[in-house]
Amino acid sequence: MSHRILVTGASGYLGGTLLARWKEAQLPPYSKLYALVRKQEQANAVKEYGAEPITIDCQDPEAIKKTLVDNKITIILYLIDALGKTSVPFIEGLSEVKEATGQDVHFVFTTGAKLFSSHVGTPTDKPLLDTNPALYDIQKSLDVPSSNGWMRVAVDANNTVIEKAGDLGVRAYIFAPCIVYGKGEGFGNKISIQTVAIVKAAKKVRRVYKVDKGRPTWPVCHVVDNSTLYLEIVRNILAGKDIGHGRDGYFLGSAGSVAWDDLYAAMAQAMAKRGAVDDAEVKEADDEVLQKMGNALDSHKEMVPVHLGGSCTFTAEHGRKIGWKPQYEAQHILEAADEEVELILENLE
Ligand SMILES: NC(=O)c1ccc[n+]([C@@H]2O[C@H](COP(=O)([O-])OP(=O)(O)OC[C@H]3O[C@@H](n4cnc5c(N)ncnc54)[C@H](OP(=O)(O)O)[C@@H]3O)[C@@H](O)[C@H]2O)c1
C-alpha cells in the first residue's frame, strides 16, 4: 500500500504555501493527499490543489484517531500548533494505522526556532547544528521556568513528540521554521509572524526599536524555501529513505542568519518611506517604549524581545544532507524588506 498524506494548516501562511507548491514538486507516487480544514470555503479551496478535504474535531482525541485509521493515513505534516496540544492523539492514530496495515508511519511536527534560542536558555556561544546528536538532550535539560508561559509548553511539546512517537513506532521529525518571510502563496494567510511583529510594534510607537544589547543574529528563510524543505522530507519518505527521525530528526528550515539590527534598519527604511514611522532611525527601546510595543503585540513588555529579538545560533545542515537547496540566501531578506513591509501593511489594513 502506498502512502496517504495529511497536510494540516492549509489555510495558514506556511501550510498554504506548502500546498501551493505541492504539484510542481513532482513527488514520488503516493496514494492520496488529504488536507485538514474547518470551513466549507477551505474545503473548496484545497480541492483546487488536488487535496481531499477532511474535517476533524481536534478537541476530541478519539475522533482524531478514528479519522486517521478510517482513512489509513500514514504521513502527517502537522502545522497547526507549535504547542502540540493535539500531537499525541495524531501520533497514537498513526501507530494504530501501522498496526492495522504494517506500513511505516511518519509525523512531521512543526515547532519554531525560538525553542532553540536564548529565549529558552539554549547556549548561543557557537553554532548549534540541527544534526547535533545531543539536540534532544539539550532540549530536555533546558530549565525553562513554567512562569515563562507557552515556551515551557512548546519545549515540552517537542520532547513529547519524540518520546511518544519512539514508544509507538512512529517516525517523528521536528521541523523548526525560523524568521520566515515573503508572500504566502496559499489561499489563506499571506503574512508571517516575526516581521509582522516588527511592523505592528513600530507602527504603534512610530519607530523601529531594537530590544537587545549587542548584535544578536537569527536564522531566516524565504517562505518558498521553507515549503521546499517540507517537500524534500516528504520526497525522501516516499522514496523509502531513512533521513533520521526521533532524536536524529530535527530540521531547521533556514538558508543562514542575519543580525536583527540589519533587519530592523532595512524595515525601518521601508516603513519611513511609507510614513508608517516618523523616520528611519532605529533606537534602543526603554521600559516605557517596551510597554507600548507590548500593547501593540498583545503581550507583556518582558515578552516583547521574544516576538522580535533574541539570539539563535541554530544552524541548518540536515536539509541539505537530504537534497534540499534553498533558492534565497539569508541576505535576501534585507533586499526584500521593502516588499515585506508593503505586504504586511496591506494585510494589516
Ligand atoms: N510563520 C512563521 O514564521 C513561523 C515560525 C516559526 C514557527 N511557526 C509555527 O508554524 C505553525 C504554522 O505557522 P503559520 O505562520 O502558517 O500560522 P497561521 O498562518 O496562523 O496558520 C495556522 C493554521 O493552523 C490552522 N489551525 C489552527 N488550529 C487548528 C485546529 N484546531 N484545527 C484545524 N486547523 C487549525 C489554521 O486554520 P484556520 O485558518 O481555520 O484558523 C491555519 O490553517 C504555527 O504553529 C507557528 O507557530 C511559524
PDB file of C-alpha atoms in Angstrom, residues 115-333:
ATOM      1  CA  LEU A 115      12.662  26.941  21.131  1.00  0.00           C
ATOM      2  CA  PHE A 116      16.345  26.627  20.203  1.00  0.00           C
ATOM      3  CA  SER A 117      17.337  30.164  21.219  1.00  0.00           C
ATOM      4  CA  SER A 118      18.367  32.394  24.098  1.00  0.00           C
ATOM      5  CA  HIS A 119      14.677  32.794  24.966  1.00  0.00           C
ATOM      6  CA  VAL A 120      14.649  29.297  26.461  1.00  0.00           C
ATOM      7  CA  GLY A 121      18.257  29.293  27.637  1.00  0.00           C
ATOM      8  CA  THR A 122      19.810  27.363  24.734  1.00  0.00           C
ATOM      9  CA  PRO A 123      23.563  28.153  24.615  1.00  0.00           C
ATOM     10  CA  THR A 124      24.258  30.648  21.814  1.00  0.00           C
ATOM     11  CA  ASP A 125      28.042  30.970  22.046  1.00  0.00           C
ATOM     12  CA  LYS A 126      28.551  28.800  18.954  1.00  0.00           C
ATOM     13  CA  PRO A 127      26.534  27.345  16.067  1.00  0.00           C
ATOM     14  CA  LEU A 128      24.081  24.641  17.118  1.00  0.00           C
ATOM     15  CA  LEU A 129      23.646  22.323  14.145  1.00  0.00           C
ATOM     16  CA  ASP A 130      20.279  20.710  13.518  1.00  0.00           C
ATOM     17  CA  THR A 131      22.251  17.476  13.025  1.00  0.00           C
ATOM     18  CA  ASN A 132      23.760  17.663  16.520  1.00  0.00           C
ATOM     19  CA  PRO A 133      23.044  14.224  18.055  1.00  0.00           C
ATOM     20  CA  ALA A 134      22.636  15.833  21.502  1.00  0.00           C
ATOM     21  CA  LEU A 135      19.693  18.087  20.496  1.00  0.00           C
ATOM     22  CA  TYR A 136      17.099  16.033  22.345  1.00  0.00           C
ATOM     23  CA  ASP A 137      19.250  16.006  25.495  1.00  0.00           C
ATOM     24  CA  ILE A 138      19.829  19.760  25.166  1.00  0.00           C
ATOM     25  CA  GLN A 139      16.090  20.409  24.847  1.00  0.00           C
ATOM     26  CA  LYS A 140      15.343  18.010  27.673  1.00  0.00           C
ATOM     27  CA  SER A 141      17.786  19.725  30.030  1.00  0.00           C
ATOM     28  CA  LEU A 142      16.543  23.272  29.358  1.00  0.00           C
ATOM     29  CA  ASP A 143      15.474  24.924  32.563  1.00  0.00           C
ATOM     30  CA  VAL A 144      12.597  26.995  31.215  1.00  0.00           C
ATOM     31  CA  PRO A 145      10.616  28.269  34.196  1.00  0.00           C
ATOM     32  CA  SER A 146       6.895  27.479  33.965  1.00  0.00           C
ATOM     33  CA  SER A 147       6.365  31.214  34.535  1.00  0.00           C
ATOM     34  CA  ASN A 148       7.779  31.507  31.010  1.00  0.00           C
ATOM     35  CA  GLY A 149       4.348  30.545  29.751  1.00  0.00           C
ATOM     36  CA  TRP A 150       3.994  28.980  26.356  1.00  0.00           C
ATOM     37  CA  MET A 151       7.722  28.490  25.762  1.00  0.00           C
ATOM     38  CA  ARG A 152       7.908  25.873  28.534  1.00  0.00           C
ATOM     39  CA  VAL A 153       4.926  24.125  26.950  1.00  0.00           C
ATOM     40  CA  ALA A 154       6.447  24.320  23.454  1.00  0.00           C
ATOM     41  CA  VAL A 155       9.793  22.836  24.523  1.00  0.00           C
ATOM     42  CA  ASP A 156       7.939  20.019  26.290  1.00  0.00           C
ATOM     43  CA  ALA A 157       5.844  19.510  23.140  1.00  0.00           C
ATOM     44  CA  ASN A 158       8.981  18.772  21.077  1.00  0.00           C
ATOM     45  CA  ASN A 159      10.223  16.276  23.644  1.00  0.00           C
ATOM     46  CA  THR A 160       6.821  14.620  23.991  1.00  0.00           C
ATOM     47  CA  VAL A 161       6.583  14.123  20.216  1.00  0.00           C
ATOM     48  CA  ILE A 162       9.929  12.344  20.165  1.00  0.00           C
ATOM     49  CA  GLU A 163       9.184  10.245  23.229  1.00  0.00           C
ATOM     50  CA  LYS A 164       5.616   9.261  22.329  1.00  0.00           C
ATOM     51  CA  ALA A 165       6.463   8.531  18.699  1.00  0.00           C
ATOM     52  CA  GLY A 166       9.511   6.490  19.747  1.00  0.00           C
ATOM     53  CA  ASP A 167       7.384   4.402  22.127  1.00  0.00           C
ATOM     54  CA  LEU A 168       4.719   3.757  19.484  1.00  0.00           C
ATOM     55  CA  GLY A 169       6.943   3.032  16.478  1.00  0.00           C
ATOM     56  CA  VAL A 170       6.082   6.266  14.657  1.00  0.00           C
ATOM     57  CA  ARG A 171       8.888   8.101  12.860  1.00  0.00           C
ATOM     58  CA  ALA A 172       8.897  11.676  14.153  1.00  0.00           C
ATOM     59  CA  TYR A 173      10.574  14.745  12.691  1.00  0.00           C
ATOM     60  CA  ILE A 174      10.850  18.109  14.463  1.00  0.00           C
ATOM     61  CA  PHE A 175      10.663  20.841  11.815  1.00  0.00           C
ATOM     62  CA  ALA A 176      11.714  24.306  13.020  1.00  0.00           C
ATOM     63  CA  PRO A 177      10.804  27.299  10.867  1.00  0.00           C
ATOM     64  CA  CYS A 178      12.695  30.487  11.783  1.00  0.00           C
ATOM     65  CA  ILE A 179      12.051  34.076  10.642  1.00  0.00           C
ATOM     66  CA  VAL A 180      10.062  33.193   7.558  1.00  0.00           C
ATOM     67  CA  TYR A 181       9.337  35.988   5.079  1.00  0.00           C
ATOM     68  CA  GLY A 182       7.911  36.514   1.593  1.00  0.00           C
ATOM     69  CA  LYS A 183       4.320  36.485   0.403  1.00  0.00           C
ATOM     70  CA  GLY A 184       2.344  33.423   1.439  1.00  0.00           C
ATOM     71  CA  GLU A 185       1.201  31.615  -1.703  1.00  0.00           C
ATOM     72  CA  GLY A 186      -1.807  29.826  -0.268  1.00  0.00           C
ATOM     73  CA  PHE A 187      -5.496  30.751  -0.306  1.00  0.00           C
ATOM     74  CA  GLY A 188      -5.470  31.986   3.300  1.00  0.00           C
ATOM     75  CA  ASN A 189      -2.987  33.893   5.444  1.00  0.00           C
ATOM     76  CA  LYS A 190      -0.344  35.671   3.368  1.00  0.00           C
ATOM     77  CA  ILE A 191       1.875  37.055   6.144  1.00  0.00           C
ATOM     78  CA  SER A 192       4.299  35.649   8.641  1.00  0.00           C
ATOM     79  CA  ILE A 193       4.995  36.235  12.335  1.00  0.00           C
ATOM     80  CA  GLN A 194       8.237  37.995  13.372  1.00  0.00           C
ATOM     81  CA  THR A 195       8.425  40.506  10.533  1.00  0.00           C
ATOM     82  CA  VAL A 196       4.774  41.255  11.241  1.00  0.00           C
ATOM     83  CA  ALA A 197       5.586  41.844  14.922  1.00  0.00           C
ATOM     84  CA  ILE A 198       8.300  44.343  13.964  1.00  0.00           C
ATOM     85  CA  VAL A 199       5.841  46.283  11.800  1.00  0.00           C
ATOM     86  CA  LYS A 200       2.965  46.155  14.296  1.00  0.00           C
ATOM     87  CA  ALA A 201       5.111  47.359  17.192  1.00  0.00           C
ATOM     88  CA  ALA A 202       6.851  50.063  15.164  1.00  0.00           C
ATOM     89  CA  LYS A 203       3.556  51.413  13.836  1.00  0.00           C
ATOM     90  CA  LYS A 204       2.331  51.825  17.387  1.00  0.00           C
ATOM     91  CA  VAL A 205       5.425  53.674  18.696  1.00  0.00           C
ATOM     92  CA  ARG A 206       6.153  55.384  15.358  1.00  0.00           C
ATOM     93  CA  ARG A 207       9.704  53.998  15.263  1.00  0.00           C
ATOM     94  CA  VAL A 208      11.580  50.709  14.896  1.00  0.00           C
ATOM     95  CA  TYR A 209      13.301  49.950  18.199  1.00  0.00           C
ATOM     96  CA  LYS A 210      15.956  47.350  18.972  1.00  0.00           C
ATOM     97  CA  VAL A 211      15.318  45.264  22.055  1.00  0.00           C
ATOM     98  CA  ASP A 212      18.677  43.561  22.711  1.00  0.00           C
ATOM     99  CA  LYS A 213      22.181  44.616  23.666  1.00  0.00           C
ATOM    100  CA  GLY A 214      24.904  43.764  21.164  1.00  0.00           C
ATOM    101  CA  ARG A 215      24.242  42.408  17.696  1.00  0.00           C
ATOM    102  CA  PRO A 216      22.414  39.097  18.025  1.00  0.00           C
ATOM    103  CA  THR A 217      21.551  37.102  14.929  1.00  0.00           C
ATOM    104  CA  TRP A 218      18.640  34.863  13.965  1.00  0.00           C
ATOM    105  CA  PRO A 219      18.166  32.315  11.152  1.00  0.00           C
ATOM    106  CA  VAL A 220      15.904  33.376   8.277  1.00  0.00           C
ATOM    107  CA  CYS A 221      14.149  31.614   5.396  1.00  0.00           C
ATOM    108  CA  HIS A 222      12.015  32.573   2.420  1.00  0.00           C
ATOM    109  CA  VAL A 223       8.566  31.004   2.660  1.00  0.00           C
ATOM    110  CA  VAL A 224       9.086  29.128  -0.618  1.00  0.00           C
ATOM    111  CA  ASP A 225      12.320  27.587   0.675  1.00  0.00           C
ATOM    112  CA  ASN A 226      10.578  26.671   3.902  1.00  0.00           C
ATOM    113  CA  SER A 227       7.960  24.822   1.826  1.00  0.00           C
ATOM    114  CA  THR A 228      10.512  23.019  -0.305  1.00  0.00           C
ATOM    115  CA  LEU A 229      12.146  21.667   2.851  1.00  0.00           C
ATOM    116  CA  TYR A 230       8.842  20.103   3.931  1.00  0.00           C
ATOM    117  CA  LEU A 231       8.513  18.718   0.405  1.00  0.00           C
ATOM    118  CA  GLU A 232      12.032  17.313   0.409  1.00  0.00           C
ATOM    119  CA  ILE A 233      11.280  15.496   3.658  1.00  0.00           C
ATOM    120  CA  VAL A 234       8.120  14.042   2.100  1.00  0.00           C
ATOM    121  CA  ARG A 235      10.013  13.119  -1.080  1.00  0.00           C
ATOM    122  CA  ASN A 236      12.573  11.170   0.927  1.00  0.00           C
ATOM    123  CA  ILE A 237       9.906   9.425   2.997  1.00  0.00           C
ATOM    124  CA  LEU A 238       8.018   8.420  -0.149  1.00  0.00           C
ATOM    125  CA  ALA A 239      11.265   7.130  -1.639  1.00  0.00           C
ATOM    126  CA  GLY A 240      11.626   4.894   1.426  1.00  0.00           C
ATOM    127  CA  LYS A 241      14.738   6.630   2.715  1.00  0.00           C
ATOM    128  CA  ASP A 242      15.569   6.919   6.393  1.00  0.00           C
ATOM    129  CA  ILE A 243      16.561  10.578   6.736  1.00  0.00           C
ATOM    130  CA  GLY A 244      16.971  10.462  10.515  1.00  0.00           C
ATOM    131  CA  HIS A 245      13.990  10.577  12.835  1.00  0.00           C
ATOM    132  CA  GLY A 246      13.264  10.821  16.546  1.00  0.00           C
ATOM    133  CA  ARG A 247      16.361  12.131  18.309  1.00  0.00           C
ATOM    134  CA  ASP A 248      18.036  12.404  14.895  1.00  0.00           C
ATOM    135  CA  GLY A 249      15.039  14.003  13.203  1.00  0.00           C
ATOM    136  CA  TYR A 250      15.467  17.758  13.723  1.00  0.00           C
ATOM    137  CA  PHE A 251      15.265  20.041  10.675  1.00  0.00           C
ATOM    138  CA  LEU A 252      15.788  23.801  10.716  1.00  0.00           C
ATOM    139  CA  GLY A 253      14.416  25.491   7.595  1.00  0.00           C
ATOM    140  CA  SER A 254      16.964  28.231   7.020  1.00  0.00           C
ATOM    141  CA  ALA A 255      19.430  29.457   4.439  1.00  0.00           C
ATOM    142  CA  GLY A 256      21.513  31.294   7.048  1.00  0.00           C
ATOM    143  CA  SER A 257      21.273  34.070   9.620  1.00  0.00           C
ATOM    144  CA  VAL A 258      21.143  37.855   9.718  1.00  0.00           C
ATOM    145  CA  ALA A 259      21.604  40.357  12.528  1.00  0.00           C
ATOM    146  CA  TRP A 260      18.339  41.752  13.894  1.00  0.00           C
ATOM    147  CA  ASP A 261      19.983  45.200  13.656  1.00  0.00           C
ATOM    148  CA  ASP A 262      20.284  44.828   9.875  1.00  0.00           C
ATOM    149  CA  LEU A 263      16.710  43.620   9.565  1.00  0.00           C
ATOM    150  CA  TYR A 264      15.419  46.468  11.749  1.00  0.00           C
ATOM    151  CA  ALA A 265      17.356  49.014   9.671  1.00  0.00           C
ATOM    152  CA  ALA A 266      16.037  47.664   6.363  1.00  0.00           C
ATOM    153  CA  MET A 267      12.447  47.511   7.623  1.00  0.00           C
ATOM    154  CA  ALA A 268      12.688  50.963   9.238  1.00  0.00           C
ATOM    155  CA  GLN A 269      13.717  52.422   5.855  1.00  0.00           C
ATOM    156  CA  ALA A 270      10.718  50.816   4.201  1.00  0.00           C
ATOM    157  CA  MET A 271       8.331  51.959   6.929  1.00  0.00           C
ATOM    158  CA  ALA A 272       9.674  55.531   6.926  1.00  0.00           C
ATOM    159  CA  LYS A 273       9.263  55.672   3.138  1.00  0.00           C
ATOM    160  CA  ARG A 274       5.550  54.889   3.640  1.00  0.00           C
ATOM    161  CA  GLY A 275       5.066  57.265   6.558  1.00  0.00           C
ATOM    162  CA  ALA A 276       4.377  54.380   8.952  1.00  0.00           C
ATOM    163  CA  VAL A 277       7.127  55.585  11.349  1.00  0.00           C
ATOM    164  CA  ASP A 278       8.451  59.096  11.976  1.00  0.00           C
ATOM    165  CA  ASP A 279      11.889  58.394  10.498  1.00  0.00           C
ATOM    166  CA  ALA A 280      14.230  55.507   9.660  1.00  0.00           C
ATOM    167  CA  GLU A 281      16.480  55.808  12.706  1.00  0.00           C
ATOM    168  CA  VAL A 282      16.486  52.678  14.917  1.00  0.00           C
ATOM    169  CA  LYS A 283      16.824  53.408  18.637  1.00  0.00           C
ATOM    170  CA  GLU A 284      17.130  51.263  21.755  1.00  0.00           C
ATOM    171  CA  ALA A 285      13.809  50.594  23.466  1.00  0.00           C
ATOM    172  CA  ASP A 286      13.486  51.748  27.081  1.00  0.00           C
ATOM    173  CA  ASP A 287      10.909  50.438  29.547  1.00  0.00           C
ATOM    174  CA  GLU A 288       8.205  52.844  28.508  1.00  0.00           C
ATOM    175  CA  VAL A 289       8.632  52.015  24.824  1.00  0.00           C
ATOM    176  CA  LEU A 290       8.657  48.262  25.568  1.00  0.00           C
ATOM    177  CA  GLN A 291       5.370  48.678  27.401  1.00  0.00           C
ATOM    178  CA  LYS A 292       3.795  50.321  24.352  1.00  0.00           C
ATOM    179  CA  MET A 293       5.286  47.751  21.979  1.00  0.00           C
ATOM    180  CA  GLY A 294       3.818  45.072  24.248  1.00  0.00           C
ATOM    181  CA  ASN A 295       0.394  46.697  23.957  1.00  0.00           C
ATOM    182  CA  ALA A 296       0.670  46.568  20.174  1.00  0.00           C
ATOM    183  CA  LEU A 297       1.586  42.892  20.328  1.00  0.00           C
ATOM    184  CA  ASP A 298      -0.964  41.944  22.987  1.00  0.00           C
ATOM    185  CA  SER A 299       1.863  40.915  25.198  1.00  0.00           C
ATOM    186  CA  HIS A 300       3.670  41.764  28.460  1.00  0.00           C
ATOM    187  CA  LYS A 301       6.609  44.094  27.992  1.00  0.00           C
ATOM    188  CA  GLU A 302       9.007  41.340  29.160  1.00  0.00           C
ATOM    189  CA  MET A 303       7.847  39.184  26.234  1.00  0.00           C
ATOM    190  CA  VAL A 304       8.469  41.807  23.522  1.00  0.00           C
ATOM    191  CA  PRO A 305      12.034  40.552  22.815  1.00  0.00           C
ATOM    192  CA  VAL A 306      10.550  37.063  22.324  1.00  0.00           C
ATOM    193  CA  HIS A 307       8.417  38.441  19.492  1.00  0.00           C
ATOM    194  CA  LEU A 308      11.145  40.334  17.687  1.00  0.00           C
ATOM    195  CA  GLY A 309      14.586  39.808  19.157  1.00  0.00           C
ATOM    196  CA  GLY A 310      16.943  37.395  20.897  1.00  0.00           C
ATOM    197  CA  SER A 311      19.860  35.260  19.857  1.00  0.00           C
ATOM    198  CA  CYS A 312      19.577  31.997  17.939  1.00  0.00           C
ATOM    199  CA  THR A 313      22.604  30.153  16.581  1.00  0.00           C
ATOM    200  CA  PHE A 314      20.589  27.143  15.396  1.00  0.00           C
ATOM    201  CA  THR A 315      22.118  26.233  12.032  1.00  0.00           C
ATOM    202  CA  ALA A 316      20.602  24.221   9.191  1.00  0.00           C
ATOM    203  CA  GLU A 317      22.564  21.277   7.883  1.00  0.00           C
ATOM    204  CA  HIS A 318      20.101  18.394   7.893  1.00  0.00           C
ATOM    205  CA  GLY A 319      18.006  19.647   4.971  1.00  0.00           C
ATOM    206  CA  ARG A 320      20.995  19.981   2.683  1.00  0.00           C
ATOM    207  CA  LYS A 321      22.022  16.423   3.568  1.00  0.00           C
ATOM    208  CA  ILE A 322      18.717  15.110   2.202  1.00  0.00           C
ATOM    209  CA  GLY A 323      18.889  17.137  -1.017  1.00  0.00           C
ATOM    210  CA  TRP A 324      17.210  20.452  -0.060  1.00  0.00           C
ATOM    211  CA  LYS A 325      18.654  23.531  -1.761  1.00  0.00           C
ATOM    212  CA  PRO A 326      17.273  26.904  -0.676  1.00  0.00           C
ATOM    213  CA  GLN A 327      16.917  29.395  -3.547  1.00  0.00           C
ATOM    214  CA  TYR A 328      17.321  32.521  -1.431  1.00  0.00           C
ATOM    215  CA  GLU A 329      20.426  33.346   0.575  1.00  0.00           C
ATOM    216  CA  ALA A 330      19.990  34.807   4.043  1.00  0.00           C
ATOM    217  CA  GLN A 331      20.862  38.354   2.912  1.00  0.00           C
ATOM    218  CA  HIS A 332      17.869  38.278   0.559  1.00  0.00           C
ATOM    219  CA  ILE A 333      15.582  39.140   3.478  1.00  0.00           C
TER     220      ILE A 333
END
